[in-house]
CSV table of C-alpha atoms and ligand atoms in Angstrom, one decimal:
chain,number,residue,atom,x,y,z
A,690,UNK,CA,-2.0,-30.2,-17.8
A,691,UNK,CA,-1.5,-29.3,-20.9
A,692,UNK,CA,1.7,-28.3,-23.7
A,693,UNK,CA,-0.3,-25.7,-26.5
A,694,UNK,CA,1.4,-25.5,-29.9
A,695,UNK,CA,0.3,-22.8,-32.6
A,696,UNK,CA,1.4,-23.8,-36.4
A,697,UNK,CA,1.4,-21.1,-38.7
A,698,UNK,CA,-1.4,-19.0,-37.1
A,699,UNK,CA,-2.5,-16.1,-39.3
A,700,UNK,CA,-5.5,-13.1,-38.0
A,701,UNK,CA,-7.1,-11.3,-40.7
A,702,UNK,CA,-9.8,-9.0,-39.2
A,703,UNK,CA,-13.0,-8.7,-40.9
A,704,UNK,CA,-11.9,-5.0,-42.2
A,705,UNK,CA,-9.0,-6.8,-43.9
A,706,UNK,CA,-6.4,-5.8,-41.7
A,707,UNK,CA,-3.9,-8.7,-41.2
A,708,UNK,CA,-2.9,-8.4,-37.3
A,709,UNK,CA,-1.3,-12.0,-36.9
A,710,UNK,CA,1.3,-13.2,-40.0
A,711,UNK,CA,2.2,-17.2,-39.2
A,712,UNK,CA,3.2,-17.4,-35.3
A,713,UNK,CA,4.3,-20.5,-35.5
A,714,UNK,CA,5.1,-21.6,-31.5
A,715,UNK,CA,5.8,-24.5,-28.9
A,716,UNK,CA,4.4,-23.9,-25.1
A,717,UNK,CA,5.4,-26.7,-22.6
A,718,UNK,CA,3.3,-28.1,-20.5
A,719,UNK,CA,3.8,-26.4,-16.8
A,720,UNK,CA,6.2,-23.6,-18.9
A,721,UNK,CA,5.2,-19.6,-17.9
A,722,UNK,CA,5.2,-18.4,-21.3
A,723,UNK,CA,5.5,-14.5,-21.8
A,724,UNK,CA,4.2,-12.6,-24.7
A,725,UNK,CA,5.9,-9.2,-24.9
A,726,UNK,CA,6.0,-6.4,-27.1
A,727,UNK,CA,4.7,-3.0,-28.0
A,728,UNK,CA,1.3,-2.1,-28.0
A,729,UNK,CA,-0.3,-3.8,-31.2
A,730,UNK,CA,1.8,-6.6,-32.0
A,731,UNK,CA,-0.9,-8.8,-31.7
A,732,UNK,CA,-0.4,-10.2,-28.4
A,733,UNK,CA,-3.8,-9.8,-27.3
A,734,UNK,CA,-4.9,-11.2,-30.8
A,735,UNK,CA,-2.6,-14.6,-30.3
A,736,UNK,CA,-3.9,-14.8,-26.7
A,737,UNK,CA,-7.6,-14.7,-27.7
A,738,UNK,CA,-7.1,-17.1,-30.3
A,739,UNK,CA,-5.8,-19.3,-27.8
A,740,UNK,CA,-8.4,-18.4,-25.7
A,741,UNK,CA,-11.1,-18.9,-28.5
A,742,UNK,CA,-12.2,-15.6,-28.6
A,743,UNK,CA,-11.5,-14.8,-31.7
A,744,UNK,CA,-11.5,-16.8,-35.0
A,745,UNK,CA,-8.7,-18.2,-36.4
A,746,UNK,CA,-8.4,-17.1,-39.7
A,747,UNK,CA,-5.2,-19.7,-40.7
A,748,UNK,CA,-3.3,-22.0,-39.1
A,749,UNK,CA,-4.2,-24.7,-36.3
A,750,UNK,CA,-4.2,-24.0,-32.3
A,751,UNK,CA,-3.7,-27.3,-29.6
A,752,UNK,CA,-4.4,-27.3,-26.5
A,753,UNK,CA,-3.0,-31.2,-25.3
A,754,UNK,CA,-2.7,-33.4,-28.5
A,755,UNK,CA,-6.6,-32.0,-29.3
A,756,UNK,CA,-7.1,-29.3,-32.2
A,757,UNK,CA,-9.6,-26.3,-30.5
A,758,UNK,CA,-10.0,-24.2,-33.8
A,759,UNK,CA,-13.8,-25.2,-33.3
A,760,UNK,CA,-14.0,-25.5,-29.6
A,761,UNK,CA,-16.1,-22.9,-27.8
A,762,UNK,CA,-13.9,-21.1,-25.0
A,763,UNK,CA,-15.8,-23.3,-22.2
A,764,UNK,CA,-14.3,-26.6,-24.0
A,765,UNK,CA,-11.1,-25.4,-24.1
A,766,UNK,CA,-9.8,-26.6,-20.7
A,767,UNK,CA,-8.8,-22.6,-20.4
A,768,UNK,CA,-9.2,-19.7,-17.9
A,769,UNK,CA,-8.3,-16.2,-18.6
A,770,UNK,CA,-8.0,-13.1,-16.5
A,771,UNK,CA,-8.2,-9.9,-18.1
A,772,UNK,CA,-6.9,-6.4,-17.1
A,773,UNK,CA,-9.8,-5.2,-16.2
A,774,UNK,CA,-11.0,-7.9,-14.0
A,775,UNK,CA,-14.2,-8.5,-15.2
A,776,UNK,CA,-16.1,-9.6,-12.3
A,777,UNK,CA,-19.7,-9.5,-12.0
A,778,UNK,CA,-20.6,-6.6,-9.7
A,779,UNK,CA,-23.4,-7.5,-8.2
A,780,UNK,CA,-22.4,-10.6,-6.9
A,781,UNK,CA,-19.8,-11.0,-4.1
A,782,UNK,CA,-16.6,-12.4,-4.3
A,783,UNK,CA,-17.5,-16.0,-3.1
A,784,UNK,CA,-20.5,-15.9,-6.0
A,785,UNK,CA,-17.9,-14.6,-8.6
A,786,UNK,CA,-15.4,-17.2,-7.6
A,787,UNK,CA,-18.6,-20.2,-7.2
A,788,UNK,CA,-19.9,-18.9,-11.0
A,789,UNK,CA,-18.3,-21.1,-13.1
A,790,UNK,CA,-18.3,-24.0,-11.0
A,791,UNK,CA,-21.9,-23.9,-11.1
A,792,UNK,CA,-22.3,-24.0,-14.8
A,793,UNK,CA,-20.0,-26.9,-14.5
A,794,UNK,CA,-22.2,-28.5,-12.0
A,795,UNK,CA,-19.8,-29.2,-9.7
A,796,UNK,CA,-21.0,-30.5,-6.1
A,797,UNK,CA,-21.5,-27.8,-3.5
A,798,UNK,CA,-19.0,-29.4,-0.8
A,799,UNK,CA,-16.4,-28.9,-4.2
A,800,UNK,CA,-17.2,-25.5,-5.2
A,801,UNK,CA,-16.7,-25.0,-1.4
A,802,UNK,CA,-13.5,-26.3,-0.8
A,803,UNK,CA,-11.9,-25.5,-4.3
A,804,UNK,CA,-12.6,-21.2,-3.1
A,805,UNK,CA,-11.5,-21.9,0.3
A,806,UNK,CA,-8.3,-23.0,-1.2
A,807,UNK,CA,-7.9,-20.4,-3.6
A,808,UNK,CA,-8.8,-17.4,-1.5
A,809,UNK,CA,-6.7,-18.8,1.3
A,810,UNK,CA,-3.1,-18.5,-1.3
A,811,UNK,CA,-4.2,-15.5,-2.6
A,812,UNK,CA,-4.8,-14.3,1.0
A,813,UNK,CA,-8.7,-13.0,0.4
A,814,UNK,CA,-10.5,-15.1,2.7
A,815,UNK,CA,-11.8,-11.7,4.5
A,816,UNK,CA,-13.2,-10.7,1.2
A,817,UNK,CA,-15.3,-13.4,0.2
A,818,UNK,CA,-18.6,-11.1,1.4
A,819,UNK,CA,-17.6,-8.0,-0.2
A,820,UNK,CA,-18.8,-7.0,-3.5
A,821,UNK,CA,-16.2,-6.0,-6.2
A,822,UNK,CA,-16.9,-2.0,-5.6
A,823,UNK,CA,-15.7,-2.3,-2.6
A,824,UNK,CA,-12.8,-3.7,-3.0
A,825,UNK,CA,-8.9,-1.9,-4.1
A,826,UNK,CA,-8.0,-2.2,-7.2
A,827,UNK,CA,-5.3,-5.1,-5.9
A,828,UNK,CA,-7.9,-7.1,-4.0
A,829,UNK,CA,-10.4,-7.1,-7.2
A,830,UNK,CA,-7.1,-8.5,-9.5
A,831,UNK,CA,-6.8,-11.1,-6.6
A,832,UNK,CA,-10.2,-12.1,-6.8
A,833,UNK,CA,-10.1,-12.4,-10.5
A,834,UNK,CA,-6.8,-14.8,-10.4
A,835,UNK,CA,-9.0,-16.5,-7.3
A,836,UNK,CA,-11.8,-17.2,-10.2
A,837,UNK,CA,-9.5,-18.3,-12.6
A,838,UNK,CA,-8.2,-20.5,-9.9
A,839,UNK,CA,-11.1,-22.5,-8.4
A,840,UNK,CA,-11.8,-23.8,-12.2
A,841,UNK,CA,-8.6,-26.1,-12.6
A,842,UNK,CA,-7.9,-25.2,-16.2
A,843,UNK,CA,-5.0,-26.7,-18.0
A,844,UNK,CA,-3.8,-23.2,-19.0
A,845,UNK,CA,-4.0,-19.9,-17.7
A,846,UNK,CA,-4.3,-16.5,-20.0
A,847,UNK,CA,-3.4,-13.8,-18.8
A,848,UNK,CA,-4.3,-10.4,-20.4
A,849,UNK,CA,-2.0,-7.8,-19.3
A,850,UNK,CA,-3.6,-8.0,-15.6
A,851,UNK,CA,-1.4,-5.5,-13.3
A,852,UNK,CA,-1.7,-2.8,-16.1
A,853,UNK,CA,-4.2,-1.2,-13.7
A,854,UNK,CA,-2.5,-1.6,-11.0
A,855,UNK,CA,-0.6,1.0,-9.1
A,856,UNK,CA,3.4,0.8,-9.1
A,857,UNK,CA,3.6,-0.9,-5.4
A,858,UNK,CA,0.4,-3.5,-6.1
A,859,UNK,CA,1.6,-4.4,-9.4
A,860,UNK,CA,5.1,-5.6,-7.8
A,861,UNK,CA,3.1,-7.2,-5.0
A,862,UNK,CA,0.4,-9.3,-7.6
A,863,UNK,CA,3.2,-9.9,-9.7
A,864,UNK,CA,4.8,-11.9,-7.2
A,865,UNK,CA,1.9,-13.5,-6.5
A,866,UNK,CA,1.1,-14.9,-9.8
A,867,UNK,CA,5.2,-16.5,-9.9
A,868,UNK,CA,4.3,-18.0,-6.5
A,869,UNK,CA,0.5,-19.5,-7.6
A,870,UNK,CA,2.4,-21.0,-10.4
A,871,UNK,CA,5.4,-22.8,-8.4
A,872,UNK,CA,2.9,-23.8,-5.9
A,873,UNK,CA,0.3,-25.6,-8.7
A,874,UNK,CA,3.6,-27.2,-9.9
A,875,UNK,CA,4.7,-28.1,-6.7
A,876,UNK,CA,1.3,-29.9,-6.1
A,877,UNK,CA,1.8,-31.4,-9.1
A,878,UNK,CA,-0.8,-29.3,-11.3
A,879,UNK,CA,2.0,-28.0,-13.6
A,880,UNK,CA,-0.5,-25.6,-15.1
A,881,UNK,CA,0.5,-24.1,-18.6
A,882,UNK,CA,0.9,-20.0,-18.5
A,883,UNK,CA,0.6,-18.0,-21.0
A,884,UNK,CA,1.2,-14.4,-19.8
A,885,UNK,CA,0.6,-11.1,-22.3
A,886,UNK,CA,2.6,-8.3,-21.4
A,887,UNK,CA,4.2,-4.7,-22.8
A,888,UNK,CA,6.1,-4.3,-20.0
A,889,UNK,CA,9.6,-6.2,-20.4
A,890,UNK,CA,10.4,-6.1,-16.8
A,891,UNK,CA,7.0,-8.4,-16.3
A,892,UNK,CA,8.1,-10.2,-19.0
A,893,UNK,CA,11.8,-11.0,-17.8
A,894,UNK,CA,10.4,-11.4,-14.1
A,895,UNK,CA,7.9,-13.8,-14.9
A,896,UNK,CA,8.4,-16.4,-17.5
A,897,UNK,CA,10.3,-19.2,-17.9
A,898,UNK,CA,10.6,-17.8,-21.8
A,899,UNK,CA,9.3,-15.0,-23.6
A,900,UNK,CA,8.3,-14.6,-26.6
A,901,UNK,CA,8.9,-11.3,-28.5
A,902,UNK,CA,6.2,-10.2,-30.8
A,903,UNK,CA,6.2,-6.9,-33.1
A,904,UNK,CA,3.5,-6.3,-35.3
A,905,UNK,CA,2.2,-9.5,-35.8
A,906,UNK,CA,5.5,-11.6,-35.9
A,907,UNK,CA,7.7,-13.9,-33.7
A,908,UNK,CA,11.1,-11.7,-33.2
A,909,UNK,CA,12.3,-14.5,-30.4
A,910,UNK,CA,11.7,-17.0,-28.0
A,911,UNK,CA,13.7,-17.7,-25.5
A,912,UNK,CA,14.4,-17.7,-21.8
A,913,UNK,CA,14.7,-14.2,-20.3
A,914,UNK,CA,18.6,-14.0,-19.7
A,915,UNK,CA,19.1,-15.6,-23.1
A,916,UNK,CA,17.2,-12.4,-25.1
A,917,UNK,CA,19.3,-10.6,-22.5
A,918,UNK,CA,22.6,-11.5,-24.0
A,919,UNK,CA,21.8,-12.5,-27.5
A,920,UNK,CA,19.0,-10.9,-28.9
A,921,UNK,CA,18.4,-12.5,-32.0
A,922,UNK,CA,18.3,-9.0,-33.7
A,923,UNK,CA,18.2,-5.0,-33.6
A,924,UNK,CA,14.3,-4.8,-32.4
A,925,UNK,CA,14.5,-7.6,-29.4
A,926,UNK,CA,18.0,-6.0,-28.4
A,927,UNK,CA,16.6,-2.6,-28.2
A,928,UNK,CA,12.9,-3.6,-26.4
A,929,UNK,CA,14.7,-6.0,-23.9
A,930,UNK,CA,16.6,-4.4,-21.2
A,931,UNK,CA,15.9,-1.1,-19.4
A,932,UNK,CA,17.4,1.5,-19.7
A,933,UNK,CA,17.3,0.2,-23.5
A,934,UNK,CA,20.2,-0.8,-25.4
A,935,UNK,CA,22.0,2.2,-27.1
A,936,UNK,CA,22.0,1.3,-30.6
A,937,UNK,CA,24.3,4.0,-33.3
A,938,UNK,CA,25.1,3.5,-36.7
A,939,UNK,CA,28.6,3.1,-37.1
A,940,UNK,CA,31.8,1.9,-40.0
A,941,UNK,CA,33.9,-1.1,-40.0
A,942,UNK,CA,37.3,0.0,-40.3
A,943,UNK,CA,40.3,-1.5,-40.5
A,944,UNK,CA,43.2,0.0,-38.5
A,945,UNK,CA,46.4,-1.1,-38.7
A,946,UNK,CA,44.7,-4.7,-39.1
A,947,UNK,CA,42.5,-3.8,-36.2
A,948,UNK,CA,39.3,-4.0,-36.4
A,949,UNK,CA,37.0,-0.9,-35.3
A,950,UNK,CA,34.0,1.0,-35.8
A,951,UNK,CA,33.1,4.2,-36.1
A,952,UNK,CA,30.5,6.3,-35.7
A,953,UNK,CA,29.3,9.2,-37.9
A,954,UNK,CA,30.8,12.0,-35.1
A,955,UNK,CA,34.0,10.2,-35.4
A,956,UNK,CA,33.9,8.3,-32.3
A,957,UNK,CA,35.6,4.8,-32.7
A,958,UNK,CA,35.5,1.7,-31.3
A,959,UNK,CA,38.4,-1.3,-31.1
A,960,UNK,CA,36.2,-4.4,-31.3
A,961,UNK,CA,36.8,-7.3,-29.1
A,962,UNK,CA,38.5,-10.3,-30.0
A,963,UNK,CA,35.8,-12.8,-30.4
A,964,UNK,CA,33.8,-10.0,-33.2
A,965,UNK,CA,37.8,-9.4,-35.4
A,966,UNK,CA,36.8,-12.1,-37.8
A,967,UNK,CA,33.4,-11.3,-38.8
A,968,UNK,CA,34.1,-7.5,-38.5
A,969,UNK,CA,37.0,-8.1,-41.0
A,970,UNK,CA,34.5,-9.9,-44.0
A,971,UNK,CA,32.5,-6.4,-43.6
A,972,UNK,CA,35.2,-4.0,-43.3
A,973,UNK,CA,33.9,-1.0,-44.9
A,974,UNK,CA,30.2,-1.8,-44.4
A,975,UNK,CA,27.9,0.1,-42.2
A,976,UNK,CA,26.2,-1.7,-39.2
A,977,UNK,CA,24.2,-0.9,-35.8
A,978,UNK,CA,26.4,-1.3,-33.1
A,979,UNK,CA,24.4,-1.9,-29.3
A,980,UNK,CA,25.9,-1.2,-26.3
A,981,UNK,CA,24.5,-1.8,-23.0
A,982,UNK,CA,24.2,1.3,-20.2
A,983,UNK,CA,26.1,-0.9,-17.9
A,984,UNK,CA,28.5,-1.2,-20.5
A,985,UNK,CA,29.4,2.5,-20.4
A,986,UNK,CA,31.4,3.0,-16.9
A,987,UNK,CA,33.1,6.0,-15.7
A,988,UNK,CA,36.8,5.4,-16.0
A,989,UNK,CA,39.2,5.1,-13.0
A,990,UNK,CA,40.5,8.2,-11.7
A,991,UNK,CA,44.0,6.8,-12.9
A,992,UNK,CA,42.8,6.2,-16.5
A,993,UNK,CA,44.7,7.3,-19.5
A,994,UNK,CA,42.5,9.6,-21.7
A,995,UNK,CA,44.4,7.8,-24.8
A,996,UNK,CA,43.4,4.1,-23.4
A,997,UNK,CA,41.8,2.1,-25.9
A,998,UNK,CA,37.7,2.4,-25.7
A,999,UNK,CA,38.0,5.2,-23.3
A,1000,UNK,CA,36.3,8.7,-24.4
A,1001,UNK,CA,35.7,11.7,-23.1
A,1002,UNK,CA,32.2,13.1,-22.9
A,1003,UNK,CA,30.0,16.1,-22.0
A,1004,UNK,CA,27.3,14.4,-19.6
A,1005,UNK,CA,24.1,16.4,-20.2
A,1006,UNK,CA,21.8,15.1,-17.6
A,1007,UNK,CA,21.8,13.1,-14.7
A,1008,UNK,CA,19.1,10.3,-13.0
A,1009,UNK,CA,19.4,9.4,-9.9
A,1010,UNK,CA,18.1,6.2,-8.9
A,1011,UNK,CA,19.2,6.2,-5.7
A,1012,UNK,CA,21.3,3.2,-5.9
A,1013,UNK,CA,22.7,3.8,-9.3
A,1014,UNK,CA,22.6,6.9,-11.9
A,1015,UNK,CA,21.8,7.3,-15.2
A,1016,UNK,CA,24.3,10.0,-17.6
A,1017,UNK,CA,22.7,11.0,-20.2
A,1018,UNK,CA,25.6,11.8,-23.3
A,1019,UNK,CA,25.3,13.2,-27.1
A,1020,UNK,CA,27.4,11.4,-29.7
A,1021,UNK,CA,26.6,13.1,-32.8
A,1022,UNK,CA,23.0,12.8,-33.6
A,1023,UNK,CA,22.3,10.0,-31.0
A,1024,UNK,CA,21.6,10.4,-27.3
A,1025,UNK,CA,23.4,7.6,-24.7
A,1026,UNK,CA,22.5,6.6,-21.8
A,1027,UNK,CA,25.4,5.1,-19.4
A,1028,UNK,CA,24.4,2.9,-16.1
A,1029,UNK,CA,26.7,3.5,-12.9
A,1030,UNK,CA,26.6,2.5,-9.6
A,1031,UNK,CA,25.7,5.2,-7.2
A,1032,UNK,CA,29.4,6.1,-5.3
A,1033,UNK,CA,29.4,9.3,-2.8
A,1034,UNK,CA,33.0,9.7,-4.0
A,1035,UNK,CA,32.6,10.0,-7.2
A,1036,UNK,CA,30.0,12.6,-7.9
A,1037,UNK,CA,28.6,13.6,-11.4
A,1038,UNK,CA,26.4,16.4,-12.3
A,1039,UNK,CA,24.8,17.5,-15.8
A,1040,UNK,CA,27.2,19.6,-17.5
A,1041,UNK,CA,30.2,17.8,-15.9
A,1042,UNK,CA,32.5,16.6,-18.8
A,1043,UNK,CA,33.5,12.7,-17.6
A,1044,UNK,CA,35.7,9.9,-18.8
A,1045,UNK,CA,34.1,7.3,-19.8
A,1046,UNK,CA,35.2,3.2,-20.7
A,1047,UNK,CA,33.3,1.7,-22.9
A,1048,UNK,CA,33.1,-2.5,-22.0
A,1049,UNK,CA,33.0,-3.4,-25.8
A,1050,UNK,CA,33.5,-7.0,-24.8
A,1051,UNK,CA,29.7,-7.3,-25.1
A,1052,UNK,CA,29.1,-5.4,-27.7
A,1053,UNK,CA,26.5,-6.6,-30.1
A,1054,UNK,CA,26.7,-5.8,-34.3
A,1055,UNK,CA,23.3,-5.8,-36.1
A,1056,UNK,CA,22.8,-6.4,-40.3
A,1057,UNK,CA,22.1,-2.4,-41.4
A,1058,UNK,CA,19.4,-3.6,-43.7
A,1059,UNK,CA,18.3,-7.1,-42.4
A,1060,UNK,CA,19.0,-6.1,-38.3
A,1061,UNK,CA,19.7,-9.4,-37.5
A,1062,UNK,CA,22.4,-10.1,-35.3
A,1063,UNK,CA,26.1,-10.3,-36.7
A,1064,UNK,CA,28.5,-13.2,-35.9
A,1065,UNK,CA,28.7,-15.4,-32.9
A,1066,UNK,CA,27.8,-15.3,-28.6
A,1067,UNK,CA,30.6,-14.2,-26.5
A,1068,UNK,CA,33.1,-16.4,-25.5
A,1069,UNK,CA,32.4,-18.2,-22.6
A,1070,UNK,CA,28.7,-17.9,-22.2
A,1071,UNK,CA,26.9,-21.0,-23.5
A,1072,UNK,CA,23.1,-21.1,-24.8
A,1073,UNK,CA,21.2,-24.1,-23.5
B,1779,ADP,P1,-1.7,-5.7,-28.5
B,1779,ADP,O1,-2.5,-6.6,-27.6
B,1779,ADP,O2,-0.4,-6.3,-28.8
B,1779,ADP,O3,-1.7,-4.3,-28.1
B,1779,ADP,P2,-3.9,-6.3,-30.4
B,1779,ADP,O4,-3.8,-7.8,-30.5
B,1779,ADP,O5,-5.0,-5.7,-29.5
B,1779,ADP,O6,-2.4,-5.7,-29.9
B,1779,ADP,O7,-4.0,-5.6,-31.8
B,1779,ADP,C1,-3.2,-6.0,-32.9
B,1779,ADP,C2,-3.5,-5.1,-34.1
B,1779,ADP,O8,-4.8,-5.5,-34.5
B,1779,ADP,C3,-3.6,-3.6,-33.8
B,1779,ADP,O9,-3.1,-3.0,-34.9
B,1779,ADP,C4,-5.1,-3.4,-33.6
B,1779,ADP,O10,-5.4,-2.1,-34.0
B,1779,ADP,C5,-5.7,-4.4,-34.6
B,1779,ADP,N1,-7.0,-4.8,-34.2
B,1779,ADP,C6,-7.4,-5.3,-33.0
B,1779,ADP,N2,-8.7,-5.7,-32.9
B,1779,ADP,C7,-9.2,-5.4,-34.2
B,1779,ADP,C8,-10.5,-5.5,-34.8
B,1779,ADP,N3,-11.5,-6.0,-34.1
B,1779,ADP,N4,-10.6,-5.1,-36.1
B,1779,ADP,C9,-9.5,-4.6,-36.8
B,1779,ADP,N5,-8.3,-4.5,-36.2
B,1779,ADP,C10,-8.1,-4.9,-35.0
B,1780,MG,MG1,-3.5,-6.1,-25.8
């Protein structure tokens, strides 16, 4: 059990590239903690850092109240499963899981009962006799979290380790790893996870709060539905969500002491109440303006084509989800995507030309220059 703090953590590789630029970060003990972001932000760096598997080149790591800058990985009161499993192939499941618990020198009737445990919640007591090659893809991931198990760490790392995974398996391991870490808390093991990810539905399934990286930086921590609805700027509000956030340049006008924006193709917006204020100090400036794809909805059949928000537009292409579809729209130079619910009376094809009501009411305005978020949350929804 254990909370792990990073202060002002810097990576410089040895060919002078700088991959890590002061992470500076709190992890609870018993928190699932997320890492998420595009491929080289330096989540993998961070993690190994953690991990000890890489130098720190500034800053402190600790694990507990103890500083592990100088701890070897085996000190660290860490276990870490990698994408690629990294079991020894020669040896069977039950000598993989039994491996580290031998250099520990742990009694037998221990190592015994610690991998009966383990393989019985991860549900691969049938496999203990097989060897890794012959073993799915799923089964050697689950063998691999079983290993990581057995040694009690205080933390978990976890290196992207469903990226190999087919679609179906991933789902089905995700779940898994959400369950082994309710269960060790329920018994009262509240072990630390720290979980690296680029994929943001992992991300939002899985932690208790993510942390955003890009290139090398903190963007935002915070819990999953929190990033959701107030991304802390133009880069977190476009990676989290998916279909992503459509984000357009757009002017602050002022119309008839309303405040709007407008986009270069001369598409405009009437803001909603709780963003008047702060739209008014910028009238004239130009911003980002995010809207949601489930903030774009076909209008009602009975909707005015003059009512406020409400525009009409050529739908270019159509995904179907099954449950829900996606339209894809031009406005001016920026392609949108809208989110609707799938309805068998209401039928849209590419080409169609469709009304659509744009939900401004959680709309988000981004700095041009700086991207950070403009102005206050929407009314009514309180951050912890
Ligand atoms: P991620 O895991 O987020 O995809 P990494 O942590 O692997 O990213 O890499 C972060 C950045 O550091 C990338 O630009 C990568 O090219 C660079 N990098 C990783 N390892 C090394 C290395 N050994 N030497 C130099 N640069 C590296
Ligand atoms: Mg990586």
């Amino acid at each position: 059990m254990a909370e792990v703090t990073l202060k002002g953590i810097e990576k410089t590789y040895p060919n002078g590239f700088k991959a890590v630029h002061g992470v500076d970060l709190n992890i609870r003990e018993g928190e699932f903690m997320v890492f998420v972001g595009p491929s080289g932000c330096a989540k993998s760096t961070t993690l190994r850092m953690i991990a000890g598997l890489e130098d720190i080149s500034e800053g402190d790591v600790y694990i507990g109240d103890r500083r592990v800058n100088d701890l070897p990985p085996k000190d660290r009161g860490i276990s870490m499963v990698f994408q690629n499993y990294a079991l020894y192939p020669h040896m069977s499941v039950y000598e993989n899981m039994a491996f580290g618990l031998k250099q520990q020198k742990l009694a037998k009737a221990e190592v015994e009962q610690r991998i009966a445990e383990a393989a019985k919640t991860l549900d691969i007591e049938h496999l203990l006799k097989n060897k890794p090659g012959e073993m799915s893809g799923g089964q050697r991931q689950r063998v691999a979290l079983g290993r990581a198990m057995v040694r009690k760490p205080d933390v978990f790392l976890f290196d992207e380790p469903l990226s190999n995974l087919d679609a179906k398996l991933r789902v089905s391991t995700r779940v898994s790893i959400a369950q082994l870490h309710n269960d060790l808390k329920a018994e009262g093991q509240n072990a630390t996870m720290i979980y690296v990810t680029h994929d943001q539905v992992e991300a939002m399934t899985l932690g208790d709060r993510i942390c955003v990286l890009n290139q090398g930086q903190i963007m935002q921590v915070d819990t999953p539905m929190n990033l959701y609805q107030y991304p802390a700027n133009k880069f977190v509000a476009g990676f989290i969500g998916s279909p992503a956030m459509n984000i357009i340049k757009v002017r602050i006008d002022d119309i008839d002491g309303v405040m709007n924006v407008i986009a270069e193709s001369g598409h405009r917006w009437e803001l909603p109440k709780q963003k008047q204020g702060l739209a008014r100090q910028r009238t004239g400036e130009w911003v980002w303006f995010g809207v949601r794809p489930e903030h774009i909805q076909l209008a009602s059949d009975f909707t005015s084509p003059c009512e406020v928000n409400t525009q009409r537009h050529k739908i270019d292409v159509v995904e179907s989800m099954g449950n829900e579809l996606y339209l894809y729209f031009q406005l001016g130079g920026d392609r949108m995507i809208s989110r609707i619910p799938f309805d068998a009376d209401r039928l849209v094809s590419g080409g169609d030309s469709a009304l659509l009501k744009f939900r401004v009411s959680q709309c988000h305005l981004f700095d041009l220059d700086t991207e950070e978020t403009l102005g206050q949350e929407p009314v009514g929804l309180k951050r912890p």
